[in-house]
Amino acid sequence: METQELDERFTAHHEAGHVVADHRFGFNPTHVTIVPGGKGTAGAAGCLDGGSFDGQREDQIIVLLAGHAAQLELARKTLNSGNSLPVGALRGARGDIERASNLLLQGERIREWMRKTRTFVKKDWPAVEAVAHELVLRKTLDDAEIECVISHSDCDPSALADLHRYRLLKGYSELGDFVRASTWHVAK
């Protein structure tokens, strides 16, 4: 796999980690996107509340760390399969880690929260993989697409048909993406 492809995959997994955590905690992700570029791939995710998680500090910490945790899990799987990591594969988490650190109570350690978050990401790995797969293919997903992709990873039998109908209504004619999407590996 080429370096740019791996870079895109790592960024897609990072953003997917955030979006799956947002979704699981009920923070209503509105979109997620990756933008390939000459100096690497950038990514962003958004929520209806603009990232304000009043009164839900623990969930917010996990959402902030879930991107990096997803990158670490992909790195582990990549290295275990005999491949090497692209330069900068684990970049992009510094701001998230700083924001999460600012939420810690006295005596709490970021390492403990990272361990909790990695457990969360491993449990939801099929959803992270499915969202990342779609991000690599489409570059941007909106709220309805996020919902369908995660529902499919949760073994909802109607999710792929819902996604296909939604994309047709939006004017997307790329049936190929739908066919490729149906090959997602879903294992619980």
mmCIF file with all atom_site columns, C-alpha atoms in Angstrom:
data_model
loop_
_atom_site.group_PDB
_atom_site.id
_atom_site.type_symbol
_atom_site.label_atom_id
_atom_site.label_alt_id
_atom_site.label_comp_id
_atom_site.label_asym_id
_atom_site.label_entity_id
_atom_site.label_seq_id
_atom_site.pdbx_PDB_ins_code
_atom_site.Cartn_x
_atom_site.Cartn_y
_atom_site.Cartn_z
_atom_site.occupancy
_atom_site.B_iso_or_equiv
_atom_site.pdbx_formal_charge
_atom_site.auth_seq_id
_atom_site.auth_comp_id
_atom_site.auth_asym_id
_atom_site.auth_atom_id
_atom_site.pdbx_PDB_model_num
ATOM 1   C CA . MET A 1 1   ? 0.000   0.000  0.000  1.00 0.00 ? 1   MET A CA 1
ATOM 2   C CA . GLU A 1 2   ? 1.343   3.439  -0.923 1.00 0.00 ? 2   GLU A CA 1
ATOM 3   C CA . THR A 1 3   ? 2.264   6.013  1.719  1.00 0.00 ? 3   THR A CA 1
ATOM 4   C CA . GLN A 1 4   ? -0.516  8.420  0.690  1.00 0.00 ? 4   GLN A CA 1
ATOM 5   C CA . GLU A 1 5   ? -3.111  5.631  0.891  1.00 0.00 ? 5   GLU A CA 1
ATOM 6   C CA . LEU A 1 6   ? -1.890  4.674  4.365  1.00 0.00 ? 6   LEU A CA 1
ATOM 7   C CA . ASP A 1 7   ? -1.911  8.320  5.431  1.00 0.00 ? 7   ASP A CA 1
ATOM 8   C CA . GLU A 1 8   ? -5.519  8.625  4.249  1.00 0.00 ? 8   GLU A CA 1
ATOM 9   C CA . ARG A 1 9   ? -6.465  5.443  6.102  1.00 0.00 ? 9   ARG A CA 1
ATOM 10  C CA . PHE A 1 10  ? -4.888  6.671  9.354  1.00 0.00 ? 10  PHE A CA 1
ATOM 11  C CA . THR A 1 11  ? -6.646  10.041 9.094  1.00 0.00 ? 11  THR A CA 1
ATOM 12  C CA . ALA A 1 12  ? -9.944  8.350  8.223  1.00 0.00 ? 12  ALA A CA 1
ATOM 13  C CA . HIS A 1 13  ? -9.627  6.065  11.244 1.00 0.00 ? 13  HIS A CA 1
ATOM 14  C CA . HIS A 1 14  ? -8.775  9.033  13.478 1.00 0.00 ? 14  HIS A CA 1
ATOM 15  C CA . GLU A 1 15  ? -11.904 10.923 12.398 1.00 0.00 ? 15  GLU A CA 1
ATOM 16  C CA . ALA A 1 16  ? -14.002 7.749  12.494 1.00 0.00 ? 16  ALA A CA 1
ATOM 17  C CA . GLY A 1 17  ? -12.939 7.198  16.113 1.00 0.00 ? 17  GLY A CA 1
ATOM 18  C CA . HIS A 1 18  ? -14.254 10.643 17.043 1.00 0.00 ? 18  HIS A CA 1
ATOM 19  C CA . VAL A 1 19  ? -17.513 10.228 15.101 1.00 0.00 ? 19  VAL A CA 1
ATOM 20  C CA . VAL A 1 20  ? -18.315 6.764  16.458 1.00 0.00 ? 20  VAL A CA 1
ATOM 21  C CA . ALA A 1 21  ? -17.724 8.002  20.014 1.00 0.00 ? 21  ALA A CA 1
ATOM 22  C CA . ASP A 1 22  ? -19.861 11.102 19.334 1.00 0.00 ? 22  ASP A CA 1
ATOM 23  C CA . HIS A 1 23  ? -22.627 8.852  18.016 1.00 0.00 ? 23  HIS A CA 1
ATOM 24  C CA . ARG A 1 24  ? -22.443 6.333  20.875 1.00 0.00 ? 24  ARG A CA 1
ATOM 25  C CA . PHE A 1 25  ? -22.661 9.112  23.481 1.00 0.00 ? 25  PHE A CA 1
ATOM 26  C CA . GLY A 1 26  ? -25.564 10.826 21.703 1.00 0.00 ? 26  GLY A CA 1
ATOM 27  C CA . PHE A 1 27  ? -23.678 13.950 20.587 1.00 0.00 ? 27  PHE A CA 1
ATOM 28  C CA . ASN A 1 28  ? -25.247 13.912 17.090 1.00 0.00 ? 28  ASN A CA 1
ATOM 29  C CA . PRO A 1 29  ? -22.319 14.064 14.658 1.00 0.00 ? 29  PRO A CA 1
ATOM 30  C CA . THR A 1 30  ? -23.347 16.201 11.659 1.00 0.00 ? 30  THR A CA 1
ATOM 31  C CA . HIS A 1 31  ? -20.481 15.403 9.303  1.00 0.00 ? 31  HIS A CA 1
ATOM 32  C CA . VAL A 1 32  ? -16.996 14.007 8.994  1.00 0.00 ? 32  VAL A CA 1
ATOM 33  C CA . THR A 1 33  ? -14.483 14.672 6.249  1.00 0.00 ? 33  THR A CA 1
ATOM 34  C CA . ILE A 1 34  ? -10.927 13.963 5.184  1.00 0.00 ? 34  ILE A CA 1
ATOM 35  C CA . VAL A 1 35  ? -8.966  16.100 2.745  1.00 0.00 ? 35  VAL A CA 1
ATOM 36  C CA . PRO A 1 36  ? -5.930  14.540 1.064  1.00 0.00 ? 36  PRO A CA 1
ATOM 37  C CA . GLY A 1 37  ? -3.134  17.032 0.454  1.00 0.00 ? 37  GLY A CA 1
ATOM 38  C CA . GLY A 1 38  ? 0.528   17.384 -0.407 1.00 0.00 ? 38  GLY A CA 1
ATOM 39  C CA . LYS A 1 39  ? 1.631   17.460 3.231  1.00 0.00 ? 39  LYS A CA 1
ATOM 40  C CA . GLY A 1 40  ? -0.631  14.676 4.429  1.00 0.00 ? 40  GLY A CA 1
ATOM 41  C CA . THR A 1 41  ? -4.331  14.216 4.932  1.00 0.00 ? 41  THR A CA 1
ATOM 42  C CA . ALA A 1 42  ? -6.366  16.542 7.131  1.00 0.00 ? 42  ALA A CA 1
ATOM 43  C CA . GLY A 1 43  ? -9.648  15.663 8.755  1.00 0.00 ? 43  GLY A CA 1
ATOM 44  C CA . ALA A 1 44  ? -12.518 17.213 10.674 1.00 0.00 ? 44  ALA A CA 1
ATOM 45  C CA . ALA A 1 45  ? -15.727 16.129 12.355 1.00 0.00 ? 45  ALA A CA 1
ATOM 46  C CA . GLY A 1 46  ? -18.623 18.244 13.590 1.00 0.00 ? 46  GLY A CA 1
ATOM 47  C CA . CYS A 1 47  ? -21.535 17.920 15.993 1.00 0.00 ? 47  CYS A CA 1
ATOM 48  C CA . LEU A 1 48  ? -24.858 19.730 16.275 1.00 0.00 ? 48  LEU A CA 1
ATOM 49  C CA . ASP A 1 49  ? -23.781 21.244 19.572 1.00 0.00 ? 49  ASP A CA 1
ATOM 50  C CA . GLY A 1 50  ? -20.466 22.451 18.131 1.00 0.00 ? 50  GLY A CA 1
ATOM 51  C CA . GLY A 1 51  ? -18.463 20.288 20.508 1.00 0.00 ? 51  GLY A CA 1
ATOM 52  C CA . SER A 1 52  ? -20.031 21.519 23.751 1.00 0.00 ? 52  SER A CA 1
ATOM 53  C CA . PHE A 1 53  ? -20.657 18.567 26.036 1.00 0.00 ? 53  PHE A CA 1
ATOM 54  C CA . ASP A 1 54  ? -21.886 20.364 29.158 1.00 0.00 ? 54  ASP A CA 1
ATOM 55  C CA . GLY A 1 55  ? -22.060 18.068 32.163 1.00 0.00 ? 55  GLY A CA 1
ATOM 56  C CA . GLN A 1 56  ? -20.650 15.023 30.376 1.00 0.00 ? 56  GLN A CA 1
ATOM 57  C CA . ARG A 1 57  ? -16.938 15.368 31.077 1.00 0.00 ? 57  ARG A CA 1
ATOM 58  C CA . GLU A 1 58  ? -16.119 11.655 30.970 1.00 0.00 ? 58  GLU A CA 1
ATOM 59  C CA . ASP A 1 59  ? -17.825 11.150 27.611 1.00 0.00 ? 59  ASP A CA 1
ATOM 60  C CA . GLN A 1 60  ? -16.108 14.246 26.201 1.00 0.00 ? 60  GLN A CA 1
ATOM 61  C CA . ILE A 1 61  ? -12.688 12.929 27.246 1.00 0.00 ? 61  ILE A CA 1
ATOM 62  C CA . ILE A 1 62  ? -13.350 9.644  25.445 1.00 0.00 ? 62  ILE A CA 1
ATOM 63  C CA . VAL A 1 63  ? -14.605 11.472 22.315 1.00 0.00 ? 63  VAL A CA 1
ATOM 64  C CA . LEU A 1 64  ? -11.445 13.619 22.270 1.00 0.00 ? 64  LEU A CA 1
ATOM 65  C CA . LEU A 1 65  ? -9.130  10.617 22.704 1.00 0.00 ? 65  LEU A CA 1
ATOM 66  C CA . ALA A 1 66  ? -11.031 8.210  20.426 1.00 0.00 ? 66  ALA A CA 1
ATOM 67  C CA . GLY A 1 67  ? -9.341  9.510  17.268 1.00 0.00 ? 67  GLY A CA 1
ATOM 68  C CA . HIS A 1 68  ? -5.865  8.765  18.570 1.00 0.00 ? 68  HIS A CA 1
ATOM 69  C CA . ALA A 1 69  ? -7.025  5.447  20.039 1.00 0.00 ? 69  ALA A CA 1
ATOM 70  C CA . ALA A 1 70  ? -8.349  4.427  16.598 1.00 0.00 ? 70  ALA A CA 1
ATOM 71  C CA . GLN A 1 71  ? -5.008  5.363  15.010 1.00 0.00 ? 71  GLN A CA 1
ATOM 72  C CA . LEU A 1 72  ? -3.171  3.275  17.630 1.00 0.00 ? 72  LEU A CA 1
ATOM 73  C CA . GLU A 1 73  ? -5.417  0.273  16.941 1.00 0.00 ? 73  GLU A CA 1
ATOM 74  C CA . LEU A 1 74  ? -4.873  0.607  13.179 1.00 0.00 ? 74  LEU A CA 1
ATOM 75  C CA . ALA A 1 75  ? -1.108  0.933  13.794 1.00 0.00 ? 75  ALA A CA 1
ATOM 76  C CA . ARG A 1 76  ? -1.159  -2.274 15.865 1.00 0.00 ? 76  ARG A CA 1
ATOM 77  C CA . LYS A 1 77  ? -3.050  -4.126 13.131 1.00 0.00 ? 77  LYS A CA 1
ATOM 78  C CA . THR A 1 78  ? -0.815  -2.681 10.389 1.00 0.00 ? 78  THR A CA 1
ATOM 79  C CA . LEU A 1 79  ? 2.393   -3.696 12.164 1.00 0.00 ? 79  LEU A CA 1
ATOM 80  C CA . ASN A 1 80  ? 1.003   -7.144 13.038 1.00 0.00 ? 80  ASN A CA 1
ATOM 81  C CA . SER A 1 81  ? 0.316   -7.745 9.344  1.00 0.00 ? 81  SER A CA 1
ATOM 82  C CA . GLY A 1 82  ? 3.977   -7.086 8.522  1.00 0.00 ? 82  GLY A CA 1
ATOM 83  C CA . ASN A 1 83  ? 3.541   -3.605 7.039  1.00 0.00 ? 83  ASN A CA 1
ATOM 84  C CA . SER A 1 84  ? 5.343   -0.481 8.157  1.00 0.00 ? 84  SER A CA 1
ATOM 85  C CA . LEU A 1 85  ? 3.733   2.748  9.284  1.00 0.00 ? 85  LEU A CA 1
ATOM 86  C CA . PRO A 1 86  ? 3.900   5.854  7.122  1.00 0.00 ? 86  PRO A CA 1
ATOM 87  C CA . VAL A 1 87  ? 5.850   8.814  8.509  1.00 0.00 ? 87  VAL A CA 1
ATOM 88  C CA . GLY A 1 88  ? 3.511   10.847 10.692 1.00 0.00 ? 88  GLY A CA 1
ATOM 89  C CA . ALA A 1 89  ? 0.874   8.098  10.889 1.00 0.00 ? 89  ALA A CA 1
ATOM 90  C CA . LEU A 1 90  ? 0.061   8.958  14.485 1.00 0.00 ? 90  LEU A CA 1
ATOM 91  C CA . ARG A 1 91  ? 0.155   12.736 14.149 1.00 0.00 ? 91  ARG A CA 1
ATOM 92  C CA . GLY A 1 92  ? -2.839  14.969 14.569 1.00 0.00 ? 92  GLY A CA 1
ATOM 93  C CA . ALA A 1 93  ? -3.729  14.009 18.119 1.00 0.00 ? 93  ALA A CA 1
ATOM 94  C CA . ARG A 1 94  ? -1.769  16.636 20.065 1.00 0.00 ? 94  ARG A CA 1
ATOM 95  C CA . GLY A 1 95  ? -4.646  19.139 20.169 1.00 0.00 ? 95  GLY A CA 1
ATOM 96  C CA . ASP A 1 96  ? -7.148  16.444 21.150 1.00 0.00 ? 96  ASP A CA 1
ATOM 97  C CA . ILE A 1 97  ? -4.887  15.187 23.936 1.00 0.00 ? 97  ILE A CA 1
ATOM 98  C CA . GLU A 1 98  ? -4.330  18.741 25.231 1.00 0.00 ? 98  GLU A CA 1
ATOM 99  C CA . ARG A 1 99  ? -8.085  19.416 25.264 1.00 0.00 ? 99  ARG A CA 1
ATOM 100 C CA . ALA A 1 100 ? -8.741  16.110 27.046 1.00 0.00 ? 100 ALA A CA 1
ATOM 101 C CA . SER A 1 101 ? -5.971  16.873 29.571 1.00 0.00 ? 101 SER A CA 1
ATOM 102 C CA . ASN A 1 102 ? -7.663  20.177 30.385 1.00 0.00 ? 102 ASN A CA 1
ATOM 103 C CA . LEU A 1 103 ? -10.774 18.241 31.444 1.00 0.00 ? 103 LEU A CA 1
ATOM 104 C CA . LEU A 1 104 ? -8.979  15.958 33.888 1.00 0.00 ? 104 LEU A CA 1
ATOM 105 C CA . LEU A 1 105 ? -9.669  16.284 37.582 1.00 0.00 ? 105 LEU A CA 1
ATOM 106 C CA . GLN A 1 106 ? -6.847  16.549 40.074 1.00 0.00 ? 106 GLN A CA 1
ATOM 107 C CA . GLY A 1 107 ? -5.146  13.170 40.372 1.00 0.00 ? 107 GLY A CA 1
ATOM 108 C CA . GLU A 1 108 ? -6.470  11.814 37.057 1.00 0.00 ? 108 GLU A CA 1
ATOM 109 C CA . ARG A 1 109 ? -3.926  10.796 34.435 1.00 0.00 ? 109 ARG A CA 1
ATOM 110 C CA . ILE A 1 110 ? -4.317  10.956 30.668 1.00 0.00 ? 110 ILE A CA 1
ATOM 111 C CA . ARG A 1 111 ? -2.776  7.482  30.397 1.00 0.00 ? 111 ARG A CA 1
ATOM 112 C CA . GLU A 1 112 ? -5.662  5.981  32.406 1.00 0.00 ? 112 GLU A CA 1
ATOM 113 C CA . TRP A 1 113 ? -8.189  7.697  30.148 1.00 0.00 ? 113 TRP A CA 1
ATOM 114 C CA . MET A 1 114 ? -6.323  6.558  27.047 1.00 0.00 ? 114 MET A CA 1
ATOM 115 C CA . ARG A 1 115 ? -6.556  2.957  28.303 1.00 0.00 ? 115 ARG A CA 1
ATOM 116 C CA . LYS A 1 116 ? -10.347 3.342  28.792 1.00 0.00 ? 116 LYS A CA 1
ATOM 117 C CA . THR A 1 117 ? -10.667 4.919  25.363 1.00 0.00 ? 117 THR A CA 1
ATOM 118 C CA . ARG A 1 118 ? -8.674  2.176  23.638 1.00 0.00 ? 118 ARG A CA 1
ATOM 119 C CA . THR A 1 119 ? -11.022 -0.386 25.205 1.00 0.00 ? 119 THR A CA 1
ATOM 120 C CA . PHE A 1 120 ? -13.989 1.628  23.916 1.00 0.00 ? 120 PHE A CA 1
ATOM 121 C CA . VAL A 1 121 ? -12.497 1.794  20.386 1.00 0.00 ? 121 VAL A CA 1
ATOM 122 C CA . LYS A 1 122 ? -11.667 -1.945 20.326 1.00 0.00 ? 122 LYS A CA 1
ATOM 123 C CA . LYS A 1 123 ? -15.254 -2.741 21.335 1.00 0.00 ? 123 LYS A CA 1
ATOM 124 C CA . ASP A 1 124 ? -16.581 -0.505 18.546 1.00 0.00 ? 124 ASP A CA 1
ATOM 125 C CA . TRP A 1 125 ? -13.898 -1.397 15.996 1.00 0.00 ? 125 TRP A CA 1
ATOM 126 C CA . PRO A 1 126 ? -16.394 -2.660 13.369 1.00 0.00 ? 126 PRO A CA 1
ATOM 127 C CA . ALA A 1 127 ? -18.117 0.759  13.390 1.00 0.00 ? 127 ALA A CA 1
ATOM 128 C CA . VAL A 1 128 ? -14.791 2.628  13.270 1.00 0.00 ? 128 VAL A CA 1
ATOM 129 C CA . GLU A 1 129 ? -13.637 0.466  10.359 1.00 0.00 ? 129 GLU A CA 1
ATOM 130 C CA . ALA A 1 130 ? -16.907 0.953  8.460  1.00 0.00 ? 130 ALA A CA 1
ATOM 131 C CA . VAL A 1 131 ? -16.903 4.751  8.860  1.00 0.00 ? 131 VAL A CA 1
ATOM 132 C CA . ALA A 1 132 ? -13.206 4.933  7.932  1.00 0.00 ? 132 ALA A CA 1
ATOM 133 C CA . HIS A 1 133 ? -13.818 2.760  4.860  1.00 0.00 ? 133 HIS A CA 1
ATOM 134 C CA . GLU A 1 134 ? -16.586 5.075  3.654  1.00 0.00 ? 134 GLU A CA 1
ATOM 135 C CA . LEU A 1 135 ? -14.446 8.148  4.380  1.00 0.00 ? 135 LEU A CA 1
ATOM 136 C CA . VAL A 1 136 ? -11.611 6.830  2.230  1.00 0.00 ? 136 VAL A CA 1
ATOM 137 C CA . LEU A 1 137 ? -14.104 6.202  -0.593 1.00 0.00 ? 137 LEU A CA 1
ATOM 138 C CA . ARG A 1 138 ? -16.241 9.354  -0.346 1.00 0.00 ? 138 ARG A CA 1
ATOM 139 C CA . LYS A 1 139 ? -14.073 11.836 1.654  1.00 0.00 ? 139 LYS A CA 1
ATOM 140 C CA . THR A 1 140 ? -17.159 13.312 3.406  1.00 0.00 ? 140 THR A CA 1
ATOM 141 C CA . LEU A 1 141 ? -20.136 11.760 5.196  1.00 0.00 ? 141 LEU A CA 1
ATOM 142 C CA . ASP A 1 142 ? -23.147 13.637 6.537  1.00 0.00 ? 142 ASP A CA 1
ATOM 143 C CA . ASP A 1 143 ? -25.244 12.769 9.589  1.00 0.00 ? 143 ASP A CA 1
ATOM 144 C CA . ALA A 1 144 ? -27.598 10.387 7.767  1.00 0.00 ? 144 ALA A CA 1
ATOM 145 C CA . GLU A 1 145 ? -24.695 8.525  6.155  1.00 0.00 ? 145 GLU A CA 1
ATOM 146 C CA . ILE A 1 146 ? -22.903 8.271  9.514  1.00 0.00 ? 146 ILE A CA 1
ATOM 147 C CA . GLU A 1 147 ? -26.056 6.843  11.094 1.00 0.00 ? 147 GLU A CA 1
ATOM 148 C CA . CYS A 1 148 ? -26.534 4.255  8.315  1.00 0.00 ? 148 CYS A CA 1
ATOM 149 C CA . VAL A 1 149 ? -22.893 3.160  8.305  1.00 0.00 ? 149 VAL A CA 1
ATOM 150 C CA . ILE A 1 150 ? -22.804 2.719  12.089 1.00 0.00 ? 150 ILE A CA 1
ATOM 151 C CA . SER A 1 151 ? -26.190 0.953  12.067 1.00 0.00 ? 151 SER A CA 1
ATOM 152 C CA . HIS A 1 152 ? -24.874 -1.456 9.442  1.00 0.00 ? 152 HIS A CA 1
ATOM 153 C CA . SER A 1 153 ? -21.844 -2.190 11.617 1.00 0.00 ? 153 SER A CA 1
ATOM 154 C CA . ASP A 1 154 ? -24.316 -2.944 14.428 1.00 0.00 ? 154 ASP A CA 1
ATOM 155 C CA . CYS A 1 155 ? -25.873 -5.589 12.126 1.00 0.00 ? 155 CYS A CA 1
ATOM 156 C CA . ASP A 1 156 ? -29.009 -3.606 11.211 1.00 0.00 ? 156 ASP A CA 1
ATOM 157 C CA . PRO A 1 157 ? -30.200 -5.509 8.110  1.00 0.00 ? 157 PRO A CA 1
ATOM 158 C CA . SER A 1 158 ? -31.884 -2.466 6.537  1.00 0.00 ? 158 SER A CA 1
ATOM 159 C CA . ALA A 1 159 ? -28.986 -0.003 6.969  1.00 0.00 ? 159 ALA A CA 1
ATOM 160 C CA . LEU A 1 160 ? -27.315 -0.581 3.589  1.00 0.00 ? 160 LEU A CA 1
ATOM 161 C CA . ALA A 1 161 ? -30.607 -0.259 1.728  1.00 0.00 ? 161 ALA A CA 1
ATOM 162 C CA . ASP A 1 162 ? -31.351 2.924  3.701  1.00 0.00 ? 162 ASP A CA 1
ATOM 163 C CA . LEU A 1 163 ? -27.932 4.311  2.803  1.00 0.00 ? 163 LEU A CA 1
ATOM 164 C CA . HIS A 1 164 ? -28.449 3.456  -0.864 1.00 0.00 ? 164 HIS A CA 1
ATOM 165 C CA . ARG A 1 165 ? -31.918 5.094  -0.951 1.00 0.00 ? 165 ARG A CA 1
ATOM 166 C CA . TYR A 1 166 ? -30.599 8.171  0.840  1.00 0.00 ? 166 TYR A CA 1
ATOM 167 C CA . ARG A 1 167 ? -27.734 8.588  -1.596 1.00 0.00 ? 167 ARG A CA 1
ATOM 168 C CA . LEU A 1 168 ? -30.064 8.179  -4.575 1.00 0.00 ? 168 LEU A CA 1
ATOM 169 C CA . LEU A 1 169 ? -32.368 10.855 -3.119 1.00 0.00 ? 169 LEU A CA 1
ATOM 170 C CA . LYS A 1 170 ? -29.347 13.140 -2.663 1.00 0.00 ? 170 LYS A CA 1
ATOM 171 C CA . GLY A 1 171 ? -28.530 12.642 -6.341 1.00 0.00 ? 171 GLY A CA 1
ATOM 172 C CA . TYR A 1 172 ? -25.522 10.378 -5.955 1.00 0.00 ? 172 TYR A CA 1
ATOM 173 C CA . SER A 1 173 ? -25.431 7.873  -8.759 1.00 0.00 ? 173 SER A CA 1
ATOM 174 C CA . GLU A 1 174 ? -22.350 5.936  -7.670 1.00 0.00 ? 174 GLU A CA 1
ATOM 175 C CA . LEU A 1 175 ? -23.854 2.508  -7.139 1.00 0.00 ? 175 LEU A CA 1
ATOM 176 C CA . GLY A 1 176 ? -20.260 1.254  -7.008 1.00 0.00 ? 176 GLY A CA 1
ATOM 177 C CA . ASP A 1 177 ? -19.783 2.800  -3.580 1.00 0.00 ? 177 ASP A CA 1
ATOM 178 C CA . PHE A 1 178 ? -22.889 1.020  -2.333 1.00 0.00 ? 178 PHE A CA 1
ATOM 179 C CA . VAL A 1 179 ? -21.664 -2.297 -3.737 1.00 0.00 ? 179 VAL A CA 1
ATOM 180 C CA . ARG A 1 180 ? -18.220 -1.823 -2.179 1.00 0.00 ? 180 ARG A CA 1
ATOM 181 C CA . ALA A 1 181 ? -19.837 -0.763 1.089  1.00 0.00 ? 181 ALA A CA 1
ATOM 182 C CA . SER A 1 182 ? -21.745 -4.034 1.200  1.00 0.00 ? 182 SER A CA 1
ATOM 183 C CA . THR A 1 183 ? -18.423 -5.831 1.569  1.00 0.00 ? 183 THR A CA 1
ATOM 184 C CA . TRP A 1 184 ? -17.623 -4.182 4.917  1.00 0.00 ? 184 TRP A CA 1
ATOM 185 C CA . HIS A 1 185 ? -16.439 -6.722 7.400  1.00 0.00 ? 185 HIS A CA 1
ATOM 186 C CA . VAL A 1 186 ? -18.887 -6.722 10.259 1.00 0.00 ? 186 VAL A CA 1
ATOM 187 C CA . ALA A 1 187 ? -18.078 -8.969 13.169 1.00 0.00 ? 187 ALA A CA 1
ATOM 188 C CA . LYS A 1 188 ? -19.326 -8.605 16.717 1.00 0.00 ? 188 LYS A CA 1
#
